[in-house]
Amino acid sequence: QVQLVESGGGLVQAGGSLRVSCAGSGRTFSRHLMAWFRQAPGKEREFVAAFDWRGGNTYYADSVKGRFTISRDNAKNTVYLQMNSLKPEDTAVYYCAAESRGSFRGPYDYWGQGTQVTVSS
């Protein structure tokens, strides 16, 4: 069992930066592929980025490549999403997720409660 708790969301101006964190609990945290998703009002939840524990591979949605960076600290059971050059269209609730089979395409086994990120123009 893995529990996930996001933090670090907030309000930022366009062009600014923000880092959101996801603290995980459970002994198998380090064995899970970790990812970030987001859901904007009126839209479906979409994949943002993932970090594969096996080889350190990372995956990004085209819309965030070059602007967002996912990282993890297994010693702290935490995964981060550093978001730079933020745009108003990045406004969404950001969710952390964990997947045990090693595929960033999922399906994902565990989800956090989400943290709101709002980018003002």
PDB file of C-alpha atoms in Angstrom:
ATOM      1  CA  GLN A   1       0.000   0.000   0.000  1.00  0.00           C
ATOM      2  CA  VAL A   2       1.263   3.482  -0.911  1.00  0.00           C
ATOM      3  CA  GLN A   3      -0.194   6.744   0.338  1.00  0.00           C
ATOM      4  CA  LEU A   4       0.546   9.956  -1.559  1.00  0.00           C
ATOM      5  CA  VAL A   5       0.206  13.539  -0.357  1.00  0.00           C
ATOM      6  CA  GLU A   6       0.877  16.492  -2.643  1.00  0.00           C
ATOM      7  CA  SER A   7       1.945  19.954  -1.543  1.00  0.00           C
ATOM      8  CA  GLY A   8       3.435  23.136  -2.932  1.00  0.00           C
ATOM      9  CA  GLY A   9       0.676  24.361  -5.178  1.00  0.00           C
ATOM     10  CA  GLY A  10      -0.305  27.991  -5.292  1.00  0.00           C
ATOM     11  CA  LEU A  11      -0.736  31.120  -7.372  1.00  0.00           C
ATOM     12  CA  VAL A  12       2.050  32.309  -9.659  1.00  0.00           C
ATOM     13  CA  GLN A  13       2.327  34.804 -12.480  1.00  0.00           C
ATOM     14  CA  ALA A  14       2.893  33.690 -16.045  1.00  0.00           C
ATOM     15  CA  GLY A  15       6.579  33.119 -16.678  1.00  0.00           C
ATOM     16  CA  GLY A  16       7.196  32.219 -13.064  1.00  0.00           C
ATOM     17  CA  SER A  17       8.210  28.978 -11.425  1.00  0.00           C
ATOM     18  CA  LEU A  18       6.737  26.640  -8.875  1.00  0.00           C
ATOM     19  CA  ARG A  19       7.702  23.281  -7.423  1.00  0.00           C
ATOM     20  CA  VAL A  20       5.145  20.781  -6.243  1.00  0.00           C
ATOM     21  CA  SER A  21       6.023  17.815  -4.079  1.00  0.00           C
ATOM     22  CA  CYS A  22       4.509  14.427  -3.451  1.00  0.00           C
ATOM     23  CA  ALA A  23       5.365  12.633  -0.241  1.00  0.00           C
ATOM     24  CA  GLY A  24       4.808   8.919  -0.281  1.00  0.00           C
ATOM     25  CA  SER A  25       4.534   6.411   2.504  1.00  0.00           C
ATOM     26  CA  GLY A  26       4.880   2.668   2.367  1.00  0.00           C
ATOM     27  CA  ARG A  27       7.892   0.406   2.090  1.00  0.00           C
ATOM     28  CA  THR A  28       7.465  -0.187  -1.637  1.00  0.00           C
ATOM     29  CA  PHE A  29       7.462   3.487  -2.616  1.00  0.00           C
ATOM     30  CA  SER A  30      10.891   3.273  -4.238  1.00  0.00           C
ATOM     31  CA  ARG A  31       9.739   0.399  -6.461  1.00  0.00           C
ATOM     32  CA  HIS A  32       6.929   2.361  -8.062  1.00  0.00           C
ATOM     33  CA  LEU A  33       7.023   4.438 -11.188  1.00  0.00           C
ATOM     34  CA  MET A  34       5.909   7.907 -10.113  1.00  0.00           C
ATOM     35  CA  ALA A  35       4.031  10.367 -12.250  1.00  0.00           C
ATOM     36  CA  TRP A  36       2.263  13.677 -12.283  1.00  0.00           C
ATOM     37  CA  PHE A  37      -1.080  14.285 -13.920  1.00  0.00           C
ATOM     38  CA  ARG A  38      -3.209  17.412 -14.075  1.00  0.00           C
ATOM     39  CA  GLN A  39      -6.831  18.275 -14.598  1.00  0.00           C
ATOM     40  CA  ALA A  40      -8.053  21.695 -15.621  1.00  0.00           C
ATOM     41  CA  PRO A  41     -11.669  22.785 -15.110  1.00  0.00           C
ATOM     42  CA  GLY A  42     -13.925  21.213 -17.694  1.00  0.00           C
ATOM     43  CA  LYS A  43     -11.152  19.050 -19.110  1.00  0.00           C
ATOM     44  CA  GLU A  44     -10.070  15.465 -18.734  1.00  0.00           C
ATOM     45  CA  ARG A  45      -7.136  14.534 -16.571  1.00  0.00           C
ATOM     46  CA  GLU A  46      -3.923  14.430 -18.593  1.00  0.00           C
ATOM     47  CA  PHE A  47      -0.464  12.969 -18.164  1.00  0.00           C
ATOM     48  CA  VAL A  48       2.302  15.460 -17.376  1.00  0.00           C
ATOM     49  CA  ALA A  49       5.481  13.586 -16.464  1.00  0.00           C
ATOM     50  CA  ALA A  50       6.768  10.288 -15.070  1.00  0.00           C
ATOM     51  CA  PHE A  51       9.938   8.952 -13.457  1.00  0.00           C
ATOM     52  CA  ASP A  52      10.795   5.253 -13.821  1.00  0.00           C
ATOM     53  CA  TRP A  53      12.697   3.953 -10.790  1.00  0.00           C
ATOM     54  CA  ARG A  54      14.374   1.123 -12.732  1.00  0.00           C
ATOM     55  CA  GLY A  55      16.589   3.120 -15.057  1.00  0.00           C
ATOM     56  CA  GLY A  56      15.930   6.670 -14.044  1.00  0.00           C
ATOM     57  CA  ASN A  57      14.077   7.283 -17.283  1.00  0.00           C
ATOM     58  CA  THR A  58      11.769  10.252 -17.466  1.00  0.00           C
ATOM     59  CA  TYR A  59       8.784  10.905 -19.696  1.00  0.00           C
ATOM     60  CA  TYR A  60       7.042  14.186 -20.444  1.00  0.00           C
ATOM     61  CA  ALA A  61       3.971  15.408 -22.226  1.00  0.00           C
ATOM     62  CA  ASP A  62       4.859  17.498 -25.260  1.00  0.00           C
ATOM     63  CA  SER A  63       3.130  20.496 -23.719  1.00  0.00           C
ATOM     64  CA  VAL A  64       5.601  20.641 -20.815  1.00  0.00           C
ATOM     65  CA  LYS A  65       8.857  19.423 -22.366  1.00  0.00           C
ATOM     66  CA  GLY A  66      11.692  21.821 -21.714  1.00  0.00           C
ATOM     67  CA  ARG A  67       9.733  23.624 -18.993  1.00  0.00           C
ATOM     68  CA  PHE A  68       8.949  20.962 -16.370  1.00  0.00           C
ATOM     69  CA  THR A  69      11.324  18.565 -14.650  1.00  0.00           C
ATOM     70  CA  ILE A  70      10.341  15.531 -12.619  1.00  0.00           C
ATOM     71  CA  SER A  71      12.699  14.160  -9.998  1.00  0.00           C
ATOM     72  CA  ARG A  72      12.524  11.869  -7.015  1.00  0.00           C
ATOM     73  CA  ASP A  73      14.349  11.343  -3.757  1.00  0.00           C
ATOM     74  CA  ASN A  74      13.822   7.770  -2.612  1.00  0.00           C
ATOM     75  CA  ALA A  75      15.541   8.472   0.700  1.00  0.00           C
ATOM     76  CA  LYS A  76      12.803  11.006   1.419  1.00  0.00           C
ATOM     77  CA  ASN A  77      10.049   9.067  -0.334  1.00  0.00           C
ATOM     78  CA  THR A  78       9.298  12.204  -2.316  1.00  0.00           C
ATOM     79  CA  VAL A  79       8.814  13.047  -5.967  1.00  0.00           C
ATOM     80  CA  TYR A  80       8.989  16.601  -7.256  1.00  0.00           C
ATOM     81  CA  LEU A  81       7.750  18.503 -10.266  1.00  0.00           C
ATOM     82  CA  GLN A  82       9.701  21.656 -10.985  1.00  0.00           C
ATOM     83  CA  MET A  83       7.657  23.900 -13.242  1.00  0.00           C
ATOM     84  CA  ASN A  84       9.325  26.797 -15.029  1.00  0.00           C
ATOM     85  CA  SER A  85       8.089  29.308 -17.596  1.00  0.00           C
ATOM     86  CA  LEU A  86       4.561  28.687 -16.436  1.00  0.00           C
ATOM     87  CA  LYS A  87       1.653  29.603 -18.674  1.00  0.00           C
ATOM     88  CA  PRO A  88      -1.991  30.281 -17.831  1.00  0.00           C
ATOM     89  CA  GLU A  89      -2.870  27.028 -19.593  1.00  0.00           C
ATOM     90  CA  ASP A  90      -0.851  25.166 -16.959  1.00  0.00           C
ATOM     91  CA  THR A  91      -3.541  26.064 -14.437  1.00  0.00           C
ATOM     92  CA  ALA A  92      -4.968  22.826 -13.052  1.00  0.00           C
ATOM     93  CA  VAL A  93      -5.135  20.523 -10.093  1.00  0.00           C
ATOM     94  CA  TYR A  94      -1.936  18.501 -10.129  1.00  0.00           C
ATOM     95  CA  TYR A  95      -2.080  14.893  -8.981  1.00  0.00           C
ATOM     96  CA  CYS A  96       0.693  12.536  -8.011  1.00  0.00           C
ATOM     97  CA  ALA A  97       0.311   8.872  -8.957  1.00  0.00           C
ATOM     98  CA  ALA A  98       2.195   5.631  -8.450  1.00  0.00           C
ATOM     99  CA  GLU A  99       2.352   2.609 -10.747  1.00  0.00           C
ATOM    100  CA  SER A 100       3.812  -0.798  -9.850  1.00  0.00           C
ATOM    101  CA  ARG A 101       4.309  -2.433 -13.262  1.00  0.00           C
ATOM    102  CA  GLY A 102       6.849   0.021 -14.655  1.00  0.00           C
ATOM    103  CA  SER A 103       4.794   1.510 -17.482  1.00  0.00           C
ATOM    104  CA  PHE A 104       4.167   5.236 -17.516  1.00  0.00           C
ATOM    105  CA  ARG A 105       1.057   4.518 -19.575  1.00  0.00           C
ATOM    106  CA  GLY A 106      -0.455   2.923 -16.506  1.00  0.00           C
ATOM    107  CA  PRO A 107      -2.875   1.969 -15.198  1.00  0.00           C
ATOM    108  CA  TYR A 108      -1.908   3.692 -11.984  1.00  0.00           C
ATOM    109  CA  ASP A 109      -2.474   2.038  -8.647  1.00  0.00           C
ATOM    110  CA  TYR A 110      -2.403   4.949  -6.226  1.00  0.00           C
ATOM    111  CA  TRP A 111      -3.348   8.623  -6.396  1.00  0.00           C
ATOM    112  CA  GLY A 112      -2.909  11.643  -4.205  1.00  0.00           C
ATOM    113  CA  GLN A 113      -5.619  14.160  -3.415  1.00  0.00           C
ATOM    114  CA  GLY A 114      -4.202  16.865  -5.677  1.00  0.00           C
ATOM    115  CA  THR A 115      -2.801  20.356  -5.271  1.00  0.00           C
ATOM    116  CA  GLN A 116      -4.067  23.452  -7.084  1.00  0.00           C
ATOM    117  CA  VAL A 117      -1.715  25.377  -9.352  1.00  0.00           C
ATOM    118  CA  THR A 118      -3.007  28.660 -10.733  1.00  0.00           C
ATOM    119  CA  VAL A 119      -1.057  30.731 -13.252  1.00  0.00           C
ATOM    120  CA  SER A 120      -2.247  34.292 -13.744  1.00  0.00           C
ATOM    121  CA  SER A 121      -1.730  36.163 -16.997  1.00  0.00           C
TER     122      SER A 121
END
